[in-house]
Short mmCIF file of C-alpha atoms in Angstrom, two decimals:
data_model
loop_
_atom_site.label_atom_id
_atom_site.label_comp_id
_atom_site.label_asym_id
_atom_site.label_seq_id
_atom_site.Cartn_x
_atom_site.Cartn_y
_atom_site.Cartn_z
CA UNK V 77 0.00 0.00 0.00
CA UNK V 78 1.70 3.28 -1.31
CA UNK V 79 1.97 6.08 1.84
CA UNK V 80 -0.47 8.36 2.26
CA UNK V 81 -0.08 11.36 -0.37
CA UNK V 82 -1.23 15.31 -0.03
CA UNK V 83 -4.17 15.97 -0.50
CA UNK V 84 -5.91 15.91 -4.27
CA UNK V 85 -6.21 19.34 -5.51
CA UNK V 86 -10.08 18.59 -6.01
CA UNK V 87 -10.62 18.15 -2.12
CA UNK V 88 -8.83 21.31 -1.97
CA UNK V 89 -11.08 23.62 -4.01
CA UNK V 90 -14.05 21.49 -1.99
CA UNK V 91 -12.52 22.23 1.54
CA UNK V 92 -12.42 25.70 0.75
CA UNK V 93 -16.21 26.52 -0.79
CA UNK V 94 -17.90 23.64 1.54
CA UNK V 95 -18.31 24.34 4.85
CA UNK V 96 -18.43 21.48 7.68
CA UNK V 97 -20.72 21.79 10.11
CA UNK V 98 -20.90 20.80 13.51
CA UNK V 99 -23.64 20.23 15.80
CA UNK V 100 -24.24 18.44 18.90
CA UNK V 101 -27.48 16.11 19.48
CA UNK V 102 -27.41 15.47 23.44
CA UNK V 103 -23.96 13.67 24.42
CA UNK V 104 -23.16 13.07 20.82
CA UNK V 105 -21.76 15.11 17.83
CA UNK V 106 -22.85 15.34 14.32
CA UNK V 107 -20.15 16.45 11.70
CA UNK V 108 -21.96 16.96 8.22
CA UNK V 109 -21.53 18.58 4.73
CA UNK V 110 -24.89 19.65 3.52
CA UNK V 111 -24.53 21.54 0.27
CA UNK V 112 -26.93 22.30 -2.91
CA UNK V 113 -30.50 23.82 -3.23
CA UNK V 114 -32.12 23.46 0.31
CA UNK V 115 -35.74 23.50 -1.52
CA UNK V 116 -34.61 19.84 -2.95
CA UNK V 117 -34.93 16.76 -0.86
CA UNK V 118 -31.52 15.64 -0.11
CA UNK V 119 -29.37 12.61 -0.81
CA UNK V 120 -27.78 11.85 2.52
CA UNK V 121 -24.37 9.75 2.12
CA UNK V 122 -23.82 7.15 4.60
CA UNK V 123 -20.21 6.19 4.81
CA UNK V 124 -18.57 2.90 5.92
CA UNK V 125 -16.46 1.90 8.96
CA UNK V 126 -13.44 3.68 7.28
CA UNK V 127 -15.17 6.93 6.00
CA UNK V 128 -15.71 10.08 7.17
CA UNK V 129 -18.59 12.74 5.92
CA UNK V 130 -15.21 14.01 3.53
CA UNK V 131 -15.12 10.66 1.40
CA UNK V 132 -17.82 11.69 -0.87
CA UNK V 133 -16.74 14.73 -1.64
CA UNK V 134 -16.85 14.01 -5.31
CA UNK V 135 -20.37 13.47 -4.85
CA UNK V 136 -20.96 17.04 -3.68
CA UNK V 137 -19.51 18.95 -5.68
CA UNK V 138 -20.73 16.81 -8.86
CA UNK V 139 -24.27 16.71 -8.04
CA UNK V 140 -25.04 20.11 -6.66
CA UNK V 141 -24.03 21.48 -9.74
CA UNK V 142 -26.42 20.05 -11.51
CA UNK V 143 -28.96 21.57 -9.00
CA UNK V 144 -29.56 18.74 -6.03
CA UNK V 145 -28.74 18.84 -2.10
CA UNK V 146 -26.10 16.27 -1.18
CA UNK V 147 -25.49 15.81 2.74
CA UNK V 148 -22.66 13.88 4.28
CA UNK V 149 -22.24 12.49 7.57
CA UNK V 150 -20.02 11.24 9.79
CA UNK V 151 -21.32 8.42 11.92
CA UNK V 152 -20.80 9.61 15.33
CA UNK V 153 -19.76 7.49 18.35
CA UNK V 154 -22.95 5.27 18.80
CA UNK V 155 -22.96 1.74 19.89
CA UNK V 156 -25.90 0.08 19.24
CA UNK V 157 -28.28 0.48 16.29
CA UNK V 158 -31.19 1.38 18.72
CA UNK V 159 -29.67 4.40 19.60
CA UNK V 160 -29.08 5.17 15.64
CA UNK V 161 -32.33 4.99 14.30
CA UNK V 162 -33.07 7.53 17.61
CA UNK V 163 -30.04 9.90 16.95
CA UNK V 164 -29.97 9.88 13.50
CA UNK V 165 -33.90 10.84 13.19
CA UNK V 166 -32.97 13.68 15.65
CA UNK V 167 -30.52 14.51 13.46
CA UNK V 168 -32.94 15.05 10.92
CA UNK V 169 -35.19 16.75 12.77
CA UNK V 170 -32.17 19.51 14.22
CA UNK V 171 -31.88 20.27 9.99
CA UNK V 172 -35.68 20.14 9.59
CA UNK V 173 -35.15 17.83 6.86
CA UNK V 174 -38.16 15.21 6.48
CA UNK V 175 -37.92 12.82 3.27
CA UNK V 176 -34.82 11.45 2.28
CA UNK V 177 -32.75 9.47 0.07
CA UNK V 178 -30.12 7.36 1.59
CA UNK V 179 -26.36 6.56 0.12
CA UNK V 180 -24.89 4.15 1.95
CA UNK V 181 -21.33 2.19 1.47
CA UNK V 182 -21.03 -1.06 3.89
CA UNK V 183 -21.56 -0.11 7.10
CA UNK V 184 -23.83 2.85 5.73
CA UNK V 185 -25.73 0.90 3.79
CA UNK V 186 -26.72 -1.64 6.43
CA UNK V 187 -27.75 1.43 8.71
CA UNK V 188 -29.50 2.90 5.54
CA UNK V 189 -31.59 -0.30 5.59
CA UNK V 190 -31.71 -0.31 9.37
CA UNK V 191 -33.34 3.53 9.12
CA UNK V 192 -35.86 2.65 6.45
CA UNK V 193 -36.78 -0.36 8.52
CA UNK V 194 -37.97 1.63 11.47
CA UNK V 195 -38.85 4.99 10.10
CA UNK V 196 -40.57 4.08 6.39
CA UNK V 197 -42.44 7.12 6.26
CA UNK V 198 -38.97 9.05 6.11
CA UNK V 199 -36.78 6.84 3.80
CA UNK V 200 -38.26 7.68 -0.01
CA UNK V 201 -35.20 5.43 -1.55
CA UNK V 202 -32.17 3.63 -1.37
CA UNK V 203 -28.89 3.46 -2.97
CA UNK V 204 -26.87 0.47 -1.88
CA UNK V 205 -23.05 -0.17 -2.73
CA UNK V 206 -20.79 -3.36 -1.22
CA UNK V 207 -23.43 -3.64 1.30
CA UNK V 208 -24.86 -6.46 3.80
CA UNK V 209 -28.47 -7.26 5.43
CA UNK V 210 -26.89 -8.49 8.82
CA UNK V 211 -24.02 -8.81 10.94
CA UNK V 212 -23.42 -12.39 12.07
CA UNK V 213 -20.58 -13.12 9.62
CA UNK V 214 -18.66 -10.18 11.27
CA UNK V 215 -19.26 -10.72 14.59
CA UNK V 216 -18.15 -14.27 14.05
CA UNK V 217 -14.45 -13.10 12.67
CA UNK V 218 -14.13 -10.33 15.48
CA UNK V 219 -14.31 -12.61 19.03
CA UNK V 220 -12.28 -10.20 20.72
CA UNK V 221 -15.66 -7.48 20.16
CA UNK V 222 -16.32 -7.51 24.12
CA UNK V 223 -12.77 -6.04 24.69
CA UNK V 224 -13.31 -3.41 21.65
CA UNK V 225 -13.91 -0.05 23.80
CA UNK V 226 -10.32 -0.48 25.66
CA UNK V 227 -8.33 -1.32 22.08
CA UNK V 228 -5.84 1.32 21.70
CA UNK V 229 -6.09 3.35 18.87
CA UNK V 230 -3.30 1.96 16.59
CA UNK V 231 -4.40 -1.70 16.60
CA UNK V 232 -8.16 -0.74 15.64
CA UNK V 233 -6.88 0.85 12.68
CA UNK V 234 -4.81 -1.80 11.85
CA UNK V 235 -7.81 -4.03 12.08
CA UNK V 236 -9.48 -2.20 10.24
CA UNK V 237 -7.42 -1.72 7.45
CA UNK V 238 -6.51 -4.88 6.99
CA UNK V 239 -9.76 -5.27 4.83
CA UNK V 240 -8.01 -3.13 2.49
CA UNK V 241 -6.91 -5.25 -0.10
CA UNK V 242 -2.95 -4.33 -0.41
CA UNK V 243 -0.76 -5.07 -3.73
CA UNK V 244 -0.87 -3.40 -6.87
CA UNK V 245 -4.28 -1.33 -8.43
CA UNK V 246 -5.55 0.79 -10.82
CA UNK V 247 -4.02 4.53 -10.55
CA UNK V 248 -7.48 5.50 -9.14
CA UNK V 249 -8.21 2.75 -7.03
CA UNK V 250 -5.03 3.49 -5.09
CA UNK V 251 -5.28 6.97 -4.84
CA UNK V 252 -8.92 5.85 -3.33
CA UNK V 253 -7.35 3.91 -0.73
CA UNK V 254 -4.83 6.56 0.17
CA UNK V 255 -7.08 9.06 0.84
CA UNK V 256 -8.94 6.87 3.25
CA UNK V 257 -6.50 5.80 4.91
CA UNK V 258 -5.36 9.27 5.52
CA UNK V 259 -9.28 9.58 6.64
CA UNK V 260 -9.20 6.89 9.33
CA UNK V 261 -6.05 8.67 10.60
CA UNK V 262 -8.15 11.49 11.81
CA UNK V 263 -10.39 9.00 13.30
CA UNK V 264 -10.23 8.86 17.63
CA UNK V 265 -10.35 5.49 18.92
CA UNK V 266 -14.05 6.52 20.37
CA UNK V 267 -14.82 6.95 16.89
CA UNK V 268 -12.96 3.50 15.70
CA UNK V 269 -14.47 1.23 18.65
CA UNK V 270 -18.34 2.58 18.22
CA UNK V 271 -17.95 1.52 14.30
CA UNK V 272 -16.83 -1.67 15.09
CA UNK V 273 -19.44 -2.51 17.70
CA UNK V 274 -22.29 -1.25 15.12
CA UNK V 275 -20.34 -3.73 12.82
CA UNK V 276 -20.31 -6.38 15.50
CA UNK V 277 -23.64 -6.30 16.96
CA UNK V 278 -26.01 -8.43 16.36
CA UNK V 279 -28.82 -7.50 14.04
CA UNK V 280 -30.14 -7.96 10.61
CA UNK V 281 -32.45 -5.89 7.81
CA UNK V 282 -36.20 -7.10 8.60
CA UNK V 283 -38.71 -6.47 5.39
CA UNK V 284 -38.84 -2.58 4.53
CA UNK V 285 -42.36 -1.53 2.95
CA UNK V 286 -40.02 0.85 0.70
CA UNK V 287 -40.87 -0.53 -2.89
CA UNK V 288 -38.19 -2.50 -4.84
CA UNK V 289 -38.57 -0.35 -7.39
CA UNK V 290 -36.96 3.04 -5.49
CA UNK V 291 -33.69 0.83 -4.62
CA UNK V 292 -31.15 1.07 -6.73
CA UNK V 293 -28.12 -1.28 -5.48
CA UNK V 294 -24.57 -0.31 -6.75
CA UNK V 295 -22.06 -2.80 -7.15
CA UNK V 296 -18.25 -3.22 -8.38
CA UNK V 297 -17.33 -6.57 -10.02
CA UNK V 298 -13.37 -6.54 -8.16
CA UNK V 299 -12.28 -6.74 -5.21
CA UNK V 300 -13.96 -5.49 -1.78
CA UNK V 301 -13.65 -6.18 1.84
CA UNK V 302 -17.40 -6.97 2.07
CA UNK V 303 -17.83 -11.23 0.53
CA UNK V 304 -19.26 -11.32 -2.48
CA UNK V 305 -22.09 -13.80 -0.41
CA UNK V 306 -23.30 -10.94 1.51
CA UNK V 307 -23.63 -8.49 -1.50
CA UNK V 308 -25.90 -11.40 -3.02
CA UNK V 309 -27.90 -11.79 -0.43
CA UNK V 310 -28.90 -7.68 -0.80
CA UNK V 311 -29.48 -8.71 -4.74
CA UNK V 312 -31.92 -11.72 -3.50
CA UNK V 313 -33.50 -9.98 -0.92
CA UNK V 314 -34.64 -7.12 -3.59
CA UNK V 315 -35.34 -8.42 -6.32
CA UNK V 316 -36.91 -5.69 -8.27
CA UNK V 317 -33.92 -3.49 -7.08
CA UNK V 318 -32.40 -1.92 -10.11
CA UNK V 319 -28.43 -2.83 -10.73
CA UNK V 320 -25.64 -0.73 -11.43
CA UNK V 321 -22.87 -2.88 -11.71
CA UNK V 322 -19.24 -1.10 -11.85
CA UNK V 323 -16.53 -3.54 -13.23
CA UNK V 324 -14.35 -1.90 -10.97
CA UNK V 325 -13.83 0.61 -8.27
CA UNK V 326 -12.63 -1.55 -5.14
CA UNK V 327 -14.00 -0.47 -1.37
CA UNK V 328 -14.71 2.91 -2.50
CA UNK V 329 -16.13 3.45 -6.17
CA UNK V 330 -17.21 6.87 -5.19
CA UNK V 331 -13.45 7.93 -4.72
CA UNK V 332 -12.00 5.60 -7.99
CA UNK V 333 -14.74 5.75 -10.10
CA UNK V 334 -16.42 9.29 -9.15
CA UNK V 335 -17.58 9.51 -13.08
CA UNK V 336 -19.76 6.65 -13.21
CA UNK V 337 -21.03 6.25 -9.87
CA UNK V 338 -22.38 10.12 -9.96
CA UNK V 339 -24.26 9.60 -13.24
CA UNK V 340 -26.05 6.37 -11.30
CA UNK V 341 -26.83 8.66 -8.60
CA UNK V 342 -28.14 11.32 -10.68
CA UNK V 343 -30.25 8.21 -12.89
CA UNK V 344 -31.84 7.35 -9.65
CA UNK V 345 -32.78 10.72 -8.26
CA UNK V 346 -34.34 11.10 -11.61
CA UNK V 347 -35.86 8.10 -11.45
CA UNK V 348 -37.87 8.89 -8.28
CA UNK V 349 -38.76 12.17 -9.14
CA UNK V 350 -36.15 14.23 -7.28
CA UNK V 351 -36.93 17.80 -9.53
CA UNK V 352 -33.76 19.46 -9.42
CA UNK V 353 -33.42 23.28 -9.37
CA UNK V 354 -29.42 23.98 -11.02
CA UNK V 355 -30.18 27.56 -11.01
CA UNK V 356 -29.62 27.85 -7.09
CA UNK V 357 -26.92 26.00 -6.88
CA UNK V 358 -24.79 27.82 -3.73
CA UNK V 359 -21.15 29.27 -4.64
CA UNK V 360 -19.92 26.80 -7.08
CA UNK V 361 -19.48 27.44 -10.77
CA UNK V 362 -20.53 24.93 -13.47
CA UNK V 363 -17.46 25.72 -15.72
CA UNK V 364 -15.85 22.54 -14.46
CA UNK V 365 -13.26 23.86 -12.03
CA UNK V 366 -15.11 21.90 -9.21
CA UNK V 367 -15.01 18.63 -10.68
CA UNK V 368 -17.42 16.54 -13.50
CA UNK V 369 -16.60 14.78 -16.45
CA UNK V 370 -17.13 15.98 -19.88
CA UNK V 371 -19.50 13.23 -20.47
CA UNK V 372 -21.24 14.43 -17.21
CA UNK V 373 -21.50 17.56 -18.30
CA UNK V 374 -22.95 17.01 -21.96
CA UNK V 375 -25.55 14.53 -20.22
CA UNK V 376 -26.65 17.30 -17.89
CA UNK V 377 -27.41 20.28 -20.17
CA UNK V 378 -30.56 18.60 -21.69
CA UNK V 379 -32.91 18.09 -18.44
CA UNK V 380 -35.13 15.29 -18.91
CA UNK V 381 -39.06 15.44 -18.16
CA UNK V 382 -39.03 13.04 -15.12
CA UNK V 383 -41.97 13.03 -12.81
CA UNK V 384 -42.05 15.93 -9.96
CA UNK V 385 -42.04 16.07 -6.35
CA UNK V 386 -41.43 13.63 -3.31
CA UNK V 387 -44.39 12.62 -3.14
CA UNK V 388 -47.22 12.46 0.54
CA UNK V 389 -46.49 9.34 2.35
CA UNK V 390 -44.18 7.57 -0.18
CA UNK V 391 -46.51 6.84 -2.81
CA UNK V 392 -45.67 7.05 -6.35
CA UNK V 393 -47.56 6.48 -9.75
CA UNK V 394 -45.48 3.44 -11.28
CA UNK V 395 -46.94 4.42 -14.46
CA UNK V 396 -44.04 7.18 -14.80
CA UNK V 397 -41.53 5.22 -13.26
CA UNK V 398 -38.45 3.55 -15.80
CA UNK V 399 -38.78 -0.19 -16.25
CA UNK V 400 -34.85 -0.03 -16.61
CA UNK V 401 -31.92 2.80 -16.37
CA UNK V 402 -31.94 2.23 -19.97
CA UNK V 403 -35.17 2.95 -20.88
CA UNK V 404 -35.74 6.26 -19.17
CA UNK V 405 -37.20 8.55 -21.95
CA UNK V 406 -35.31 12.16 -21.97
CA UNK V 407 -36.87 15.64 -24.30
CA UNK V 408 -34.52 17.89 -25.48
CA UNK V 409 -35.19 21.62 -26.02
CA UNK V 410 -33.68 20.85 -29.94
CA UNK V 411 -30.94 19.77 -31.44
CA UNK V 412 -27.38 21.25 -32.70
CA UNK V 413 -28.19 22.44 -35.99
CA UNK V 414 -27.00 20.54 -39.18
CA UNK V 415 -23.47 20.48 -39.96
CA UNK V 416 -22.52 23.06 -37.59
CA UNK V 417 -22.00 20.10 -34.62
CA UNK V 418 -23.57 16.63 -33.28
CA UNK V 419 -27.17 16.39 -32.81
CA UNK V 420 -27.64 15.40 -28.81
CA UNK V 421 -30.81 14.15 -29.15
CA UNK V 422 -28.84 11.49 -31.71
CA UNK V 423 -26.39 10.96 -29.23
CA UNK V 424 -28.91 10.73 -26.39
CA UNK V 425 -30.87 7.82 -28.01
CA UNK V 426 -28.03 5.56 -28.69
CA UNK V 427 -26.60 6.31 -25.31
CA UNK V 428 -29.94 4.74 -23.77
CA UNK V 429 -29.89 1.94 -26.11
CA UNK V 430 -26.38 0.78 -24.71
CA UNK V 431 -27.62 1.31 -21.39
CA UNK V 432 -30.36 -0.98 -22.40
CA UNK V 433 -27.83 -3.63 -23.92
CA UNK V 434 -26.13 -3.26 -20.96
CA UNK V 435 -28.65 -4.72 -18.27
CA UNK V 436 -29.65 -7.27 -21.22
CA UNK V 437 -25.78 -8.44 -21.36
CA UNK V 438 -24.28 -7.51 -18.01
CA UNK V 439 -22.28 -5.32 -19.68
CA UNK V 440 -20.36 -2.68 -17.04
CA UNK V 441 -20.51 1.10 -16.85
CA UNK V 442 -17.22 1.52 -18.31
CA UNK V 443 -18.21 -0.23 -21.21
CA UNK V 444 -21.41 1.64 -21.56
CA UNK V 445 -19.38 4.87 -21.20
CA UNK V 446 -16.37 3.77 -23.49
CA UNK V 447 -18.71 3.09 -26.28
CA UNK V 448 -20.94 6.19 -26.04
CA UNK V 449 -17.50 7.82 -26.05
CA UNK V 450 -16.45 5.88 -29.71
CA UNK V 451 -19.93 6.86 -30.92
CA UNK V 452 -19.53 10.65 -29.84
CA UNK V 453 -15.95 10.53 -31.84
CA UNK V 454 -17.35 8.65 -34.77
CA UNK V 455 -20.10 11.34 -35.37
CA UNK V 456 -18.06 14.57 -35.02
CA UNK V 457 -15.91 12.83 -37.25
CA UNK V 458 -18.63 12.12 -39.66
CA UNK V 459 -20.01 15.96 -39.34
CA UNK V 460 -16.40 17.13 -39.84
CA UNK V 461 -15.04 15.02 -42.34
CA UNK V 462 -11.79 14.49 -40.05
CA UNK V 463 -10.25 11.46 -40.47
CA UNK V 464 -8.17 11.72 -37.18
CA UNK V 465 -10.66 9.17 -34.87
CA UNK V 466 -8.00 8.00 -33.96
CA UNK V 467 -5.99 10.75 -32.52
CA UNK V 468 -8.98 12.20 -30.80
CA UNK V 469 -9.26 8.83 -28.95
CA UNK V 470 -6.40 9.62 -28.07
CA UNK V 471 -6.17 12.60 -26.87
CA UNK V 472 -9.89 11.85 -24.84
CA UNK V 473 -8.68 11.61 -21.15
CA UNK V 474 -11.65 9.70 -20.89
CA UNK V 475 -10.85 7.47 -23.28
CA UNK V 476 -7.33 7.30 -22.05
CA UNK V 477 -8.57 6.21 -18.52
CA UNK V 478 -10.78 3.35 -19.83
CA UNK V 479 -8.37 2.14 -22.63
CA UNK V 480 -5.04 2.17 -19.77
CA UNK V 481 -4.52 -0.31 -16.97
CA UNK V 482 -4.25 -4.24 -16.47
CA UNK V 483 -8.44 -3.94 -16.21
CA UNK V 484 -8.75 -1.54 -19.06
CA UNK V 485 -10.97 -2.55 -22.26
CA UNK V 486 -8.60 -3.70 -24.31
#
């Protein structure tokens, strides 16, 4: 595992135009990002046992741009998942936020299911990644869980990063796992113990009366500390969940794979009719100096018609719901005109098709996103009459990030 490096000049620019706050909910502490139009129901991240509230900081800055709240929070030092569900709907209340949409990663998924369990009327959908429905497996591999609370410090982080899978990865995946790591550094052993004890404890997800159909449950294909037998028992136990299934990404896809895994964020907010408002978007340009790719970007100037509001008490007409990410249906305000560039709408429509392929052959995001990329090439260059495809490939950092590496395309 390389040493941890300074800090990415992304988190930089986010440090300085997102504020943390701080609040304090009896005996305990809340430290949260909340950023983005406060008139939009928010996506609150959920991070795992090694995150902190400043792990998805990619997601912030990404989707508030394009006009939606994002809130991230660190788990503070609770012990039991009683005392969650309690604290963490306080939490709510303190920020007079109602509905929400939960994000969680491992550990923050399982409390994500936890919180919908017990408080339906609040939970409006789902977004799973490397997640689990109980905790027996873990509590079987940590017998020394009794003595957790008087661990020192240094050997609960070595614990914990031992899930870390260490040895050579992707550029992206290891400059995932430094950051992390350089995230549970700033963790207190308070804060290490009380993760591993909601980790530990026994529990497990009972049947939530959220609909299949707002889950969306986000997956990578490589490595990650969770066992692939606990992911599939989240696929079994929602069937009707939809996938979005990253090839790879490791323990933290929202760090390595920031492109994808925000325009499956932004699919599912869409999906269950999250209206978002981009013209009050706080403090943050959309010229790209705060993070987005390209592909992001062209994807987000032609809002879609998707069906408004949040809804009473979690009811929503399935007649305008998606059957599949790919066939959401999108309107354009027009097209580029003739031969003076690409017609979106075009692009648009065979984008949706591969998405559709996709679920029909498993293929991954990357490959969705690497083709759309050829096809975007191949029609400038058929508008143009330039015969360089191959140079502009080329030159494409995007195309340069999913053609390089020992798991690149070809």
């Amino acid at each position: 595992m390389k040493g941890v490096s300074s800090a990415p000049g992304d988190y930089v620019y986010f440090k300085s135009k997102v504020p943390l706050h701080k609040i304090s909910i009896g005996s305990k502490q809340w430290r949260y990002y909340d950023f983005g139009p406060k008139a939009v129901p928010p996506l609150i991240c959920l991070p795992g046992i090694a995150g902190t509230a400043d792990v998805y900081y990619k997601q912030i800055l990404s989707l508030s741009m394009k006009g939606y709240r994002v809130i991230s929070v660190d788990i503070p030092r609770i012990c039991n998942h009683l005392e969650w569900i309690q604290l963490f709907e306080k939490f709510l209340d303190s920020i007079n936020v109602y509905h929400v949409h939960l994000y969680g990663t491992s550990l923050g998924g399982f409390l994500a299911q936890i919180f919908a369990q017990h408080r339906p009327r609040r939970v409006k959908s789902l977004v799973l990644s490397n997640s689990f429905l109980d905790t027996h497996k873990f509590a079987a591999a940590m017998p020394w869980s009794p003595i957790v609370s008087w661990t020192p410090s240094f050997l609960l982080k070595r614990y914990i990063l031992t899930g870390i899978r260490d040895g050579p990865h992707e550029p992206f995946i290891a400059d995932s796992v430094d950051f992390v790591v350089g995230q549970v550094e700033t963790l207190s052993r308070e804060d290490l113990s009380s993760r591993l004890m909601l980790t530990v404890s026994a529990a497990s997800v009972g049947p939530l009366l959220l609909s299949d159909s707002f889950i969306t449950i986000m997956d990578t294909n490589d490595y990650c500390a969770i066992p692939q037998q606990l992911k599939d028992q989240v696929t079994e136990r929602y069937p009707g969940a939809r996938r979005a299934i990253l090839r790879s990404g490791g323990d933290f896809p929202f760090l390595s794979r920031p492109d994808e895994v925000n325009l499956y964020l932004q699919l599912h907010l869409r999906r269950v009719g999250v209206d978002a408002k981009p013209d009050e978007v706080p403090g943050i340009s959309r010229d790209g100096s705060a993070g987005g790719s390209e592909y992001e970007k062209k994807f987000d100037e032609h809002p879609d018609d998707t069906p408004q509001g949040e809804g009473g008490s979690g009811a929503h007409d399935d007649d305008h719901l998606p059957q599949s990410f790919g066939s959401e249906t999108h309107k354009t305000d027009g097209q580029v005109s003739g031969s003076a560039g690409i017609s979106f709408a075009h692009l648009l429509y065979t984008l949706l098709l591969l998405q559709s392929f996709a679920e029909a052959m498993y293929f991954t995001s990357k490959t969705m996103v690497f083709l759309s990329s050829l096809f975007l090439f191949a029609e400038s260059n058929s508008v143009t009459g330039d015969s360089s495809l191959g140079s502009k490939l080329e030159n494409s950092y995007k195309a340069k990030r999913l053609i390089a590496g020992p798991n690149g395309l070809i």
